Coordinates of C-alpha atoms and ligand atoms in Angstrom, one line a residue:
X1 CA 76.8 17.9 -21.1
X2 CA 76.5 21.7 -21.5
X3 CA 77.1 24.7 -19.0
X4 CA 75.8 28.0 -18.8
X5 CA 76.0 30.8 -16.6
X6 CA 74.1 31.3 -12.8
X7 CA 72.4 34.6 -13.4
X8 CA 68.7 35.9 -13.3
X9 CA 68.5 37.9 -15.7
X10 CA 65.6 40.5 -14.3
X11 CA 68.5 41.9 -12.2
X12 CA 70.9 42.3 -15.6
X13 CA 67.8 43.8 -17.3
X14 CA 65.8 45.6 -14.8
X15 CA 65.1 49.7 -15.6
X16 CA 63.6 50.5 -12.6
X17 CA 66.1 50.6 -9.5
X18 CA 65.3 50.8 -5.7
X19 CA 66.9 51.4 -2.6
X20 CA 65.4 50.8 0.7
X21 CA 66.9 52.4 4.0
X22 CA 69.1 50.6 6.5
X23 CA 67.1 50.4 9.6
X24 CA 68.6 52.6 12.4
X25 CA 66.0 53.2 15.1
X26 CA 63.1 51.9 17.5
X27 CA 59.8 52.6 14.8
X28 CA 56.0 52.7 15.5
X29 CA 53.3 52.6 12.5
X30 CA 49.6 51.9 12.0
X31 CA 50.6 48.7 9.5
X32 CA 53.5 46.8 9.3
X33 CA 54.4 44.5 6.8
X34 CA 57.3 41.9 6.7
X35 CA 58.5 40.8 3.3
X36 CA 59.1 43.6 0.0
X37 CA 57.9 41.2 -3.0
X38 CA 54.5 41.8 -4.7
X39 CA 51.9 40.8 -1.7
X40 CA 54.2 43.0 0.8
X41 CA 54.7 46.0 -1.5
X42 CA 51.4 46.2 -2.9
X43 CA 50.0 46.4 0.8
X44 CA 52.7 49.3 1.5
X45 CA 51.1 51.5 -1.8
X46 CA 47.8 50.7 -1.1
X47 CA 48.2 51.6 2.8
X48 CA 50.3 54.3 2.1
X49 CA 47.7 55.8 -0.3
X50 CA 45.1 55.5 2.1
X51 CA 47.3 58.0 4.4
X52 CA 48.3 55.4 6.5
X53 CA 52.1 55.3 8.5
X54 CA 52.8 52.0 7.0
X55 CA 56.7 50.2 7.5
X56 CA 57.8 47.5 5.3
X57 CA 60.7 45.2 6.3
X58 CA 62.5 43.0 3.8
X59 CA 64.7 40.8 4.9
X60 CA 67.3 41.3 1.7
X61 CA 66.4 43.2 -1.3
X62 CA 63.1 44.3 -2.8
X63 CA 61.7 41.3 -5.3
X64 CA 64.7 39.0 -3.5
X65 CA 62.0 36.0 -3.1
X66 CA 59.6 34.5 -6.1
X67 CA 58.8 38.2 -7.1
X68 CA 62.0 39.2 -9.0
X69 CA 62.7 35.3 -10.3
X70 CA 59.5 34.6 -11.8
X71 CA 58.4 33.5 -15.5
X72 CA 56.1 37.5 -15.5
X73 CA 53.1 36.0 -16.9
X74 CA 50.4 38.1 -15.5
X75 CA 47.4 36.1 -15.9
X76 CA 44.3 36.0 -14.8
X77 CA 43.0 33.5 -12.7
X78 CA 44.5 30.3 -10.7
X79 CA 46.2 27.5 -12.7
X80 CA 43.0 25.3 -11.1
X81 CA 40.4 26.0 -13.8
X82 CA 36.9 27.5 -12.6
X83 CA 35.0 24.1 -12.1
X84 CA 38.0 22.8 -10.0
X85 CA 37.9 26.3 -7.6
X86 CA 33.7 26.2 -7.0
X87 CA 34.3 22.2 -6.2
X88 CA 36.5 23.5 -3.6
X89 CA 35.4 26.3 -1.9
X90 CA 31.6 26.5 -3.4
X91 CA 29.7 28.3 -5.3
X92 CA 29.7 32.1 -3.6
X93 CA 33.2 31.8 -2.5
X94 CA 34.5 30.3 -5.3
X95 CA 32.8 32.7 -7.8
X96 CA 33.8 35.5 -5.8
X97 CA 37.5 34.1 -6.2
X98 CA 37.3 33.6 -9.9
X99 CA 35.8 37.3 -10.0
X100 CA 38.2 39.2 -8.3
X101 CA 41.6 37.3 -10.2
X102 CA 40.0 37.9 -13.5
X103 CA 40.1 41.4 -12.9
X104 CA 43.9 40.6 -11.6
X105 CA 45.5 41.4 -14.8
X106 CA 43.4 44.5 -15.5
X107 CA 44.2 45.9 -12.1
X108 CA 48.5 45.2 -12.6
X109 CA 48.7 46.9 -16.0
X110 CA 46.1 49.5 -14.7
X111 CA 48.3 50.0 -11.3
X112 CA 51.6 50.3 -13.8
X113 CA 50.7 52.8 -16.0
X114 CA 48.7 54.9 -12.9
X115 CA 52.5 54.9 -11.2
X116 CA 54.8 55.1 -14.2
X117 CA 56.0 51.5 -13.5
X118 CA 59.2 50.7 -16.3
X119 CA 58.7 47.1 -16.4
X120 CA 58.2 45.9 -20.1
X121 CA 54.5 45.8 -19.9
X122 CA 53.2 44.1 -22.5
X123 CA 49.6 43.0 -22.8
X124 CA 49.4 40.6 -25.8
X125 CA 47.8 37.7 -24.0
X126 CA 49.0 34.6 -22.9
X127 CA 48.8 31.1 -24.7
X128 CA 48.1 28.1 -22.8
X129 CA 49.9 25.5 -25.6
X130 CA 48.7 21.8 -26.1
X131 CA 52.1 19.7 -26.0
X132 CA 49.9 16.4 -26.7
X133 CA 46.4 15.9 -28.4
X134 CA 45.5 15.3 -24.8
X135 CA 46.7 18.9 -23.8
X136 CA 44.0 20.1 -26.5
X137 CA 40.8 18.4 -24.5
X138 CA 42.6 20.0 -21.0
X139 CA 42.2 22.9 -23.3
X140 CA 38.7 22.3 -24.7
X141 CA 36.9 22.2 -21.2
X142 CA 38.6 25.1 -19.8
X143 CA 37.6 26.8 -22.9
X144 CA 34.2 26.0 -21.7
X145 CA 34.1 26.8 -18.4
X146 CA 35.5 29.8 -19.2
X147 CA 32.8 30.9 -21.7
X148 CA 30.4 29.6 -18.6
X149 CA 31.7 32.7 -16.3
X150 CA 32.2 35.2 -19.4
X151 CA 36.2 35.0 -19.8
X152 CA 37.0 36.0 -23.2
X153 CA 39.4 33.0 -24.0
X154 CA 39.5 32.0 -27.7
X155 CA 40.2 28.2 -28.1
X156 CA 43.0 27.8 -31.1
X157 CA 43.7 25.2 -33.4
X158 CA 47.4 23.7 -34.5
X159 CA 46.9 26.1 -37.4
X160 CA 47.0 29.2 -35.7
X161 CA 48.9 27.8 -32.7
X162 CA 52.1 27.7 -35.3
X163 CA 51.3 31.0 -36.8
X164 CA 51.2 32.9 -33.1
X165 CA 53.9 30.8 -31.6
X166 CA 56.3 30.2 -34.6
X167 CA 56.6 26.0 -33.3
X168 CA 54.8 23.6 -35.3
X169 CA 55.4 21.1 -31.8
X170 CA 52.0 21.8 -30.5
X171 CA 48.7 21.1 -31.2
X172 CA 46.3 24.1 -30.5
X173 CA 46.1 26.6 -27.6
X174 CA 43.7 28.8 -25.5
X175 CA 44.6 32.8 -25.9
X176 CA 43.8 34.5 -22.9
X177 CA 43.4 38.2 -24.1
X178 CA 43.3 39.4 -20.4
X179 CA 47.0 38.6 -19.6
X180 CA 50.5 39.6 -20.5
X181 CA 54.2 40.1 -20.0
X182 CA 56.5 41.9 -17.2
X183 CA 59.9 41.9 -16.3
X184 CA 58.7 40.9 -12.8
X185 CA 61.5 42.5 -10.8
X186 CA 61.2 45.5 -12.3
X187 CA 57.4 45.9 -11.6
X188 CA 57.9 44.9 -8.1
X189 CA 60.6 47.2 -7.3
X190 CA 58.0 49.8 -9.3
X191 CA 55.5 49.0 -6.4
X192 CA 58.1 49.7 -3.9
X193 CA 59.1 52.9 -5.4
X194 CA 55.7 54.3 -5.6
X195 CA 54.5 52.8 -2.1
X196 CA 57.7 54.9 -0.9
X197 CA 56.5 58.0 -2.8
X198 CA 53.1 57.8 -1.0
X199 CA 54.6 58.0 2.2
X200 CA 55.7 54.6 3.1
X201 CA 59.1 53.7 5.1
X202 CA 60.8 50.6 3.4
X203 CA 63.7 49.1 5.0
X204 CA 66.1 46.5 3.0
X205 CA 68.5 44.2 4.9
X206 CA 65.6 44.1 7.7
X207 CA 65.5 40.7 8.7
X208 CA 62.5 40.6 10.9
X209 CA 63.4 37.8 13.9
X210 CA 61.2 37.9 16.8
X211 CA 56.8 38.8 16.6
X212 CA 54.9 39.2 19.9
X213 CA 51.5 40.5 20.6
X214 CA 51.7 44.4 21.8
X215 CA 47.9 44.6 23.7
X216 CA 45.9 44.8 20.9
X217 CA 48.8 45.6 18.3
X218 CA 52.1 43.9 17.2
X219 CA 56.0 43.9 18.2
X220 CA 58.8 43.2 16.4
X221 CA 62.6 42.4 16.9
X222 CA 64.4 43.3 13.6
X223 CA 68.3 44.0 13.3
X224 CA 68.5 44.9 17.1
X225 CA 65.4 47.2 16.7
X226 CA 62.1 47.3 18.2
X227 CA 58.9 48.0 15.9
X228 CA 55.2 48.5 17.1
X229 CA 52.5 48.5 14.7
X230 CA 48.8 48.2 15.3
X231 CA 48.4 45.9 12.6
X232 CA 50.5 43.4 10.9
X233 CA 51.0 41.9 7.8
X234 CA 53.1 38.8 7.2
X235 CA 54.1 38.3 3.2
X236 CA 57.1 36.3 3.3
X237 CA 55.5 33.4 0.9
X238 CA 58.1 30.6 -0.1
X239 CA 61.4 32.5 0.9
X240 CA 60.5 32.6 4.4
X241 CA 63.3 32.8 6.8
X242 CA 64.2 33.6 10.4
X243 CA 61.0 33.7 12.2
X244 CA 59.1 31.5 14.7
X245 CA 57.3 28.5 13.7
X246 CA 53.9 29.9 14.6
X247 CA 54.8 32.9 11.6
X248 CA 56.2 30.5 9.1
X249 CA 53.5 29.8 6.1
X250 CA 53.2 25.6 5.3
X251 CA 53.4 24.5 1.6
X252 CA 55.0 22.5 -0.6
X253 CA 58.9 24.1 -1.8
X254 CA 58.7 23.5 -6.2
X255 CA 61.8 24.2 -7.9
X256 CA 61.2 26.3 -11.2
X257 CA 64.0 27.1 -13.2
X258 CA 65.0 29.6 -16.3
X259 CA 67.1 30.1 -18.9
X260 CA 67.1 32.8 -21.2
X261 CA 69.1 33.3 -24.6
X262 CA 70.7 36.4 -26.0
X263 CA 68.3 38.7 -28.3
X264 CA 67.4 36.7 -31.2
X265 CA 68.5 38.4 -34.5
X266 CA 66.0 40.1 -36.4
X267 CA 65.0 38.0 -38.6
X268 CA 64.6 35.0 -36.2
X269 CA 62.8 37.7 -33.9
X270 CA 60.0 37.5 -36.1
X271 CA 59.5 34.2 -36.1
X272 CA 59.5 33.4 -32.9
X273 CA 56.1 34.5 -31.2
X274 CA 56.2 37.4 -33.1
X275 CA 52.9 38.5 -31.4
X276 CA 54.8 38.7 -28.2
X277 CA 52.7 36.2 -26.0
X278 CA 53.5 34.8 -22.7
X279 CA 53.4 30.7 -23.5
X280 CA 53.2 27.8 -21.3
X281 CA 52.3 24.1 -21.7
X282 CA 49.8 21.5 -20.6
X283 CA 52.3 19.1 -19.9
X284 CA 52.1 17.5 -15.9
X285 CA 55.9 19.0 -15.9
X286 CA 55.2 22.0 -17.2
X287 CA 57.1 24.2 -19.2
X288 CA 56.9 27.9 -20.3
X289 CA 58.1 30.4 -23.0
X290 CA 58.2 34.1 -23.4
X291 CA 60.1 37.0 -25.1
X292 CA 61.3 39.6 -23.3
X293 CA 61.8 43.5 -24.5
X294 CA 64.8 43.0 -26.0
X295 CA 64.4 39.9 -27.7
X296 CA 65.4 36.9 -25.5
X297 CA 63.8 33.7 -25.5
X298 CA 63.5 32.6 -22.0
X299 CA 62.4 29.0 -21.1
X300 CA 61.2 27.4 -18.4
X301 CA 60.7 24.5 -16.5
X302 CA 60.1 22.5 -13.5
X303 CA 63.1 21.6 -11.2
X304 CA 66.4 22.8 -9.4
X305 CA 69.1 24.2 -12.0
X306 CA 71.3 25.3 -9.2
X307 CA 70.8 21.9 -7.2
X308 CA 72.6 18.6 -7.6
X309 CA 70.8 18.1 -11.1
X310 CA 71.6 20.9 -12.5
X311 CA 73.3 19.3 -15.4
X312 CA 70.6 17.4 -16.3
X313 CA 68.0 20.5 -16.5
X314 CA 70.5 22.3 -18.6
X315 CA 70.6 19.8 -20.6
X316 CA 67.0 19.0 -21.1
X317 CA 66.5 23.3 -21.7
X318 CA 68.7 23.3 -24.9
X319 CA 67.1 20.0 -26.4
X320 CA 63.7 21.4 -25.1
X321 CA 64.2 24.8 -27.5
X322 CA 65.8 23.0 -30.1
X323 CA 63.1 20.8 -30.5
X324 CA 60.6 23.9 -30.2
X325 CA 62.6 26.1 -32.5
X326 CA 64.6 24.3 -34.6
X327 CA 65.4 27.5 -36.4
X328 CA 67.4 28.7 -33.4
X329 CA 70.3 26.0 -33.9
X330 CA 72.7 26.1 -30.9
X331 CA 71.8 29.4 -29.3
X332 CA 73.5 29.4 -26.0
X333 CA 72.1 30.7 -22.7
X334 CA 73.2 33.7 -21.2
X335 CA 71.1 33.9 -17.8
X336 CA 69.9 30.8 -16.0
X337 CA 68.3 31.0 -12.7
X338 CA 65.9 29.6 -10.5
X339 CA 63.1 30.0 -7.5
X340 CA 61.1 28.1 -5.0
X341 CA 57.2 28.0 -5.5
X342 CA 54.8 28.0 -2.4
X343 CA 52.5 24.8 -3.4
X344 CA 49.6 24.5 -1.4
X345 CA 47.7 21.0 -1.7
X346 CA 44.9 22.3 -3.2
X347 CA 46.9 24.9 -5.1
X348 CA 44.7 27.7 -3.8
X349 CA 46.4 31.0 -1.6
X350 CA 45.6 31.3 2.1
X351 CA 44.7 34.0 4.1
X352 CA 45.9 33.3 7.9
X353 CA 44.2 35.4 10.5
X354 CA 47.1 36.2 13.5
X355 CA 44.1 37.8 16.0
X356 CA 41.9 40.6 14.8
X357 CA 45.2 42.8 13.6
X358 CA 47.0 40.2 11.6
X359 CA 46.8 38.6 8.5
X360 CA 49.9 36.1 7.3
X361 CA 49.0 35.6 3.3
X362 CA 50.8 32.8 1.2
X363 CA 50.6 30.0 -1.1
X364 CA 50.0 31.3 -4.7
X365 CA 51.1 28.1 -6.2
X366 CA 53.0 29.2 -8.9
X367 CA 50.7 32.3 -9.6
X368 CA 51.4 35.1 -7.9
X369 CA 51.8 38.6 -9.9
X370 CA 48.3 39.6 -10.5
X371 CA 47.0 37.6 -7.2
X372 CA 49.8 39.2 -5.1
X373 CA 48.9 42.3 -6.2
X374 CA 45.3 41.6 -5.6
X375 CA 45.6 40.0 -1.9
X376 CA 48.0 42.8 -0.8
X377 CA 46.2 45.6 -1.4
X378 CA 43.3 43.9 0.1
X379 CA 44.8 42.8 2.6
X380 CA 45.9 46.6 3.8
X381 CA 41.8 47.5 3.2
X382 CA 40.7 44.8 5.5
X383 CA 43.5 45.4 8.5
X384 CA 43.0 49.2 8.5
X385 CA 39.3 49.8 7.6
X386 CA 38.7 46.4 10.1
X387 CA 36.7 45.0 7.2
X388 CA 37.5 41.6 6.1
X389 CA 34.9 41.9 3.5
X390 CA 37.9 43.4 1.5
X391 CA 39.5 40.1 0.9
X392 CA 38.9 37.8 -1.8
X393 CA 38.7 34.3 0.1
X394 CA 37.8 34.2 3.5
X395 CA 40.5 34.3 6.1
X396 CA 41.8 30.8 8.4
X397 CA 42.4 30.4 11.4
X398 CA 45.3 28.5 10.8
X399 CA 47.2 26.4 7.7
X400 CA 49.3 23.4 8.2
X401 CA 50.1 20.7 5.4
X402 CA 52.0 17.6 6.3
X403 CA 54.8 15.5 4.3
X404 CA 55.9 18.6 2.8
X405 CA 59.7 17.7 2.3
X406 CA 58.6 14.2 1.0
X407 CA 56.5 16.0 -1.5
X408 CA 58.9 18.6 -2.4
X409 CA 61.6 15.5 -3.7
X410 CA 58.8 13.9 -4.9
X411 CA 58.2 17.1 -7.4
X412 CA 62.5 17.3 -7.7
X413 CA 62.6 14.0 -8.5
X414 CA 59.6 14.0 -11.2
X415 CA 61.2 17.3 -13.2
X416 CA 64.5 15.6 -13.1
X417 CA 63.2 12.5 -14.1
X418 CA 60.9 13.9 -17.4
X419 CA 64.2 16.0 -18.3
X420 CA 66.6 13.1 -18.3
X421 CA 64.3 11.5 -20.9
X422 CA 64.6 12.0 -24.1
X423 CA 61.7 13.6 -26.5
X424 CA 59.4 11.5 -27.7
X425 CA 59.5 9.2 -24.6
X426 CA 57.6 11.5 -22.9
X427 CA 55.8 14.8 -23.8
Ligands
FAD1 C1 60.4 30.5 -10.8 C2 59.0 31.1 -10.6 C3 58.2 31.4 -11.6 C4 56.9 31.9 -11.4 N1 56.2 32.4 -12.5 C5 55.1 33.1 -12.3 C6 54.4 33.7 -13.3 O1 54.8 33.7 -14.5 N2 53.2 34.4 -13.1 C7 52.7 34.5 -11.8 O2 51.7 35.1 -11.6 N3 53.4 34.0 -10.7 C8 54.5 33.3 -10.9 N4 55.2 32.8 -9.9 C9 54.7 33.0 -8.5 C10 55.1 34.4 -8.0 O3 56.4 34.8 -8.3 C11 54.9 34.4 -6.5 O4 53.7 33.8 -6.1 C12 55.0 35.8 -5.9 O5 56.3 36.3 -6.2 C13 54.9 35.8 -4.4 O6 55.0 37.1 -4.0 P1 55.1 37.4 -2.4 O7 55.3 38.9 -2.3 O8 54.0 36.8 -1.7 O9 56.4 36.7 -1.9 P2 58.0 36.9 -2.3 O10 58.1 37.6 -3.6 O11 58.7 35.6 -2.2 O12 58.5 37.9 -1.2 C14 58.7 37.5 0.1 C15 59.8 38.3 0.7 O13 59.8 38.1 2.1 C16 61.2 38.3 2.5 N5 61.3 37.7 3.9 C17 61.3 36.4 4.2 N6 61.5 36.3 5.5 C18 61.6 37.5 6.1 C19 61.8 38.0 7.4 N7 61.9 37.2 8.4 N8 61.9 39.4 7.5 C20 61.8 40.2 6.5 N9 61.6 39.8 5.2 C21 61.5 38.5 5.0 C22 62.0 37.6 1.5 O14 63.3 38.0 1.4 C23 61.2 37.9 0.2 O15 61.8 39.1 -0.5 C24 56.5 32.2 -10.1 C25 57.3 31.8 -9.0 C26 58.5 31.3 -9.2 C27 59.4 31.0 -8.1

């Protein structure tokens, strides 16, 4: 059984820094916004750039939920593939949906060179990686639907799948030359600094605890303060806490969990996807892979490394990586962390309509850096020009999914199970 430290590492290797104020006084604005990770500080820039008066609360630090723990695969797209979205929500909708995510990673690594953003951008594509020769027909019809809305993926074979990844364990892959890389706290702490620099008031420690309708606006009770804004928007996603059960988003809690290496020496550095990629698998229990700036191999995987089997998925991560590069021998791990995902059952984000001057946004389902960045700013077009033609899927009027504590132990219990076996039992 082997150890390793609890630390994320995005906060050990994070260039941008940001401090939000300690909230101090009774505040009025045209938009307020409750939760500082990509959805809630991509609203504040946008809004804030738009000339608004726009208040952000977070209830701890900026990038303190899924935003600063995240794998920082900026992809394009959901993880349903095209054919799967337009069965859902139809043809216009669906489209409309693919349309606007495409353009999701364009728009991030646009939006962080426009503000200066330090966060290890890197835009060398992602790889979608077979782990079984039925991962490479998963592969194979997203490949075609893909081609069927002009997405520029290139469909790989084992060959070149080894060359770009530096593992011979899989057996082809689909490049996505949209995507990329960031150290995901960094670039949401970047949003907060320039949403701040454009005239927006962010508060840290701001735990926002009571929401009433204000006439045709909004009040809030936060820290002892009052706050009235004539629009709203709630962003808390899956690390919502301390509000009413009417504010609280419904999904399914999935444990994800990291662990990331010191920098590889140089000449192991080159082998291992030397390209610079952002990698993850086809397996049900997923797994990913990236580098980051200064050379660390960071894995990941399904499941709760700081829960009760936390042993187990430390375990599994070091005989996962030295089965994927065996050249890397017995490399410890220096960071290992973890966050909760906001699964929705049909794995597609919702847009919650509080009245005419609210919108509650959640449920990214494991993809939320481009789409976060997409719905927020959106979503502070539609509340302030009144245009809901601004967001990319139609708003609800409500969102609640049942069973969703059975579920989440059903997908614990899953992760731990795949990671207590050993390889070859299961892919
Ligand atoms: C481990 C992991 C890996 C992931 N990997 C990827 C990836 O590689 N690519 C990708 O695109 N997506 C990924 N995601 C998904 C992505 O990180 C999330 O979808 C995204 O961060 C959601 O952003 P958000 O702003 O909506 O919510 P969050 O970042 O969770 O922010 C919500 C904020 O609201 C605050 N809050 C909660 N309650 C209150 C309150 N009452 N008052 C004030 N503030 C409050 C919280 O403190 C938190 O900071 C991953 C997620 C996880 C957990």
């Amino acid at each position: 059984m082997t150890d390793f430290p609890r630390s994320n590492l995005w906060h050990a290797s994070a260039q941008e820094q940001f401090s939000g104020a300690a909230l101090a006084e009774d505040l009025s604005a045209e938009l307020i916004i409750v939760g500082g990770g990509f959805t809630g500080c991509a609203a504040a820039l946008e809004a804030a750039r738009r000339g608004a008066s726009v208040v952000l609360l977070e209830a701890h630090v900026i990038g303190h939920g899924g935003s600063g723990r995240n794998v920082g695969l900026v992809n394009a797209g959901l993880w349903l593939p095209p054919d799967d979205i337009i069965a859902q929500m139809g043809e216009a909708a669906g489209g409309r949906l693919i349309e606007e995510l495409g353009q999701g990673p364009e728009r991030v690594f646009a939006l962080i060179e426009r503000e200066g953003i330090a966060c290890e951008a890197t835009r060398a594509g992602t790889l979608h990686l077979a782990h079984a020769p039925s991962g490479v027909a998963d592969l194979e019809s997203r490949f075609r639907q893909g081609n069927r809305i002009g997405a520029p993926v290139q469909l790989l074979d084992a060959e070149e799948t080894r060359r770009r990844s530096g593992s011979g364990e899989f057996h082809g892959a689909l490049l996505d030359p949209r995507a990329g890389t960031v150290q995901p706290l960094s670039y949401c702490r970047g949003l907060a600094r320039a949403a701040a620099a454009a005239g927006a008031r962010i508060f840290e420690h701001a735990q926002v605890s009571e929401i009433s309708r204000d006439g045709s606006g909004w009040q809030l009770r936060c820290n002892g303060h009052r706050l009235r804004g004539a629009r709203l928007l709630i962003a808390i996603n899956a690390y919502h806490e301390g509000l009413p059960a009417a504010y609280r988003p419904s999904f399914v809690t999935v444990s994800y969990s990291q662990f990331a290496t010191a920098p590889l020496p140089d000449g192991l550095r080159e082998k291992v996807l030397p390209g610079g990629e952002g990698c993850w698998d086809t397996a049900l229990v997923m797994s990913s892979f990236r580098i980051d700036r200064a050379g660390r191999l960071i894995l990941g995987g399904m499941g709760d490394a700081e829960g009760p089997a936390r042993a187990l998925h430390g375990d599994w991560a070091r005989r996962k990586l030295r089965r994927v590069y065996p050249e890397l021998g017995d490399i410890g791990f220096e960071h290992a962390w973890r966050g909760q995902i906001a699964m929705t059952r049909d794995h597609v984000p919702k847009i919650v309509r509080l009245g005419s001057s609210a919108l509650s946004i959640f449920g990214y389902s494991g993809r939320g850096i481009a789409p976060g960045t997409v719905f927020g700013a959106a979503a502070a077009e539609a509340l302030l020009e009144g245009t809901e033609a601004a967001l990319p899927i139609a708003p609800i009027e409500a969102y609640s999914e049942r069973f969703t504590r059975v579920m989440g132990g059903y997908y614990e219990a899953g992760a731990a199970l795949t990671h207590a076996l050993k390889p070859g039992l299961l892919g």
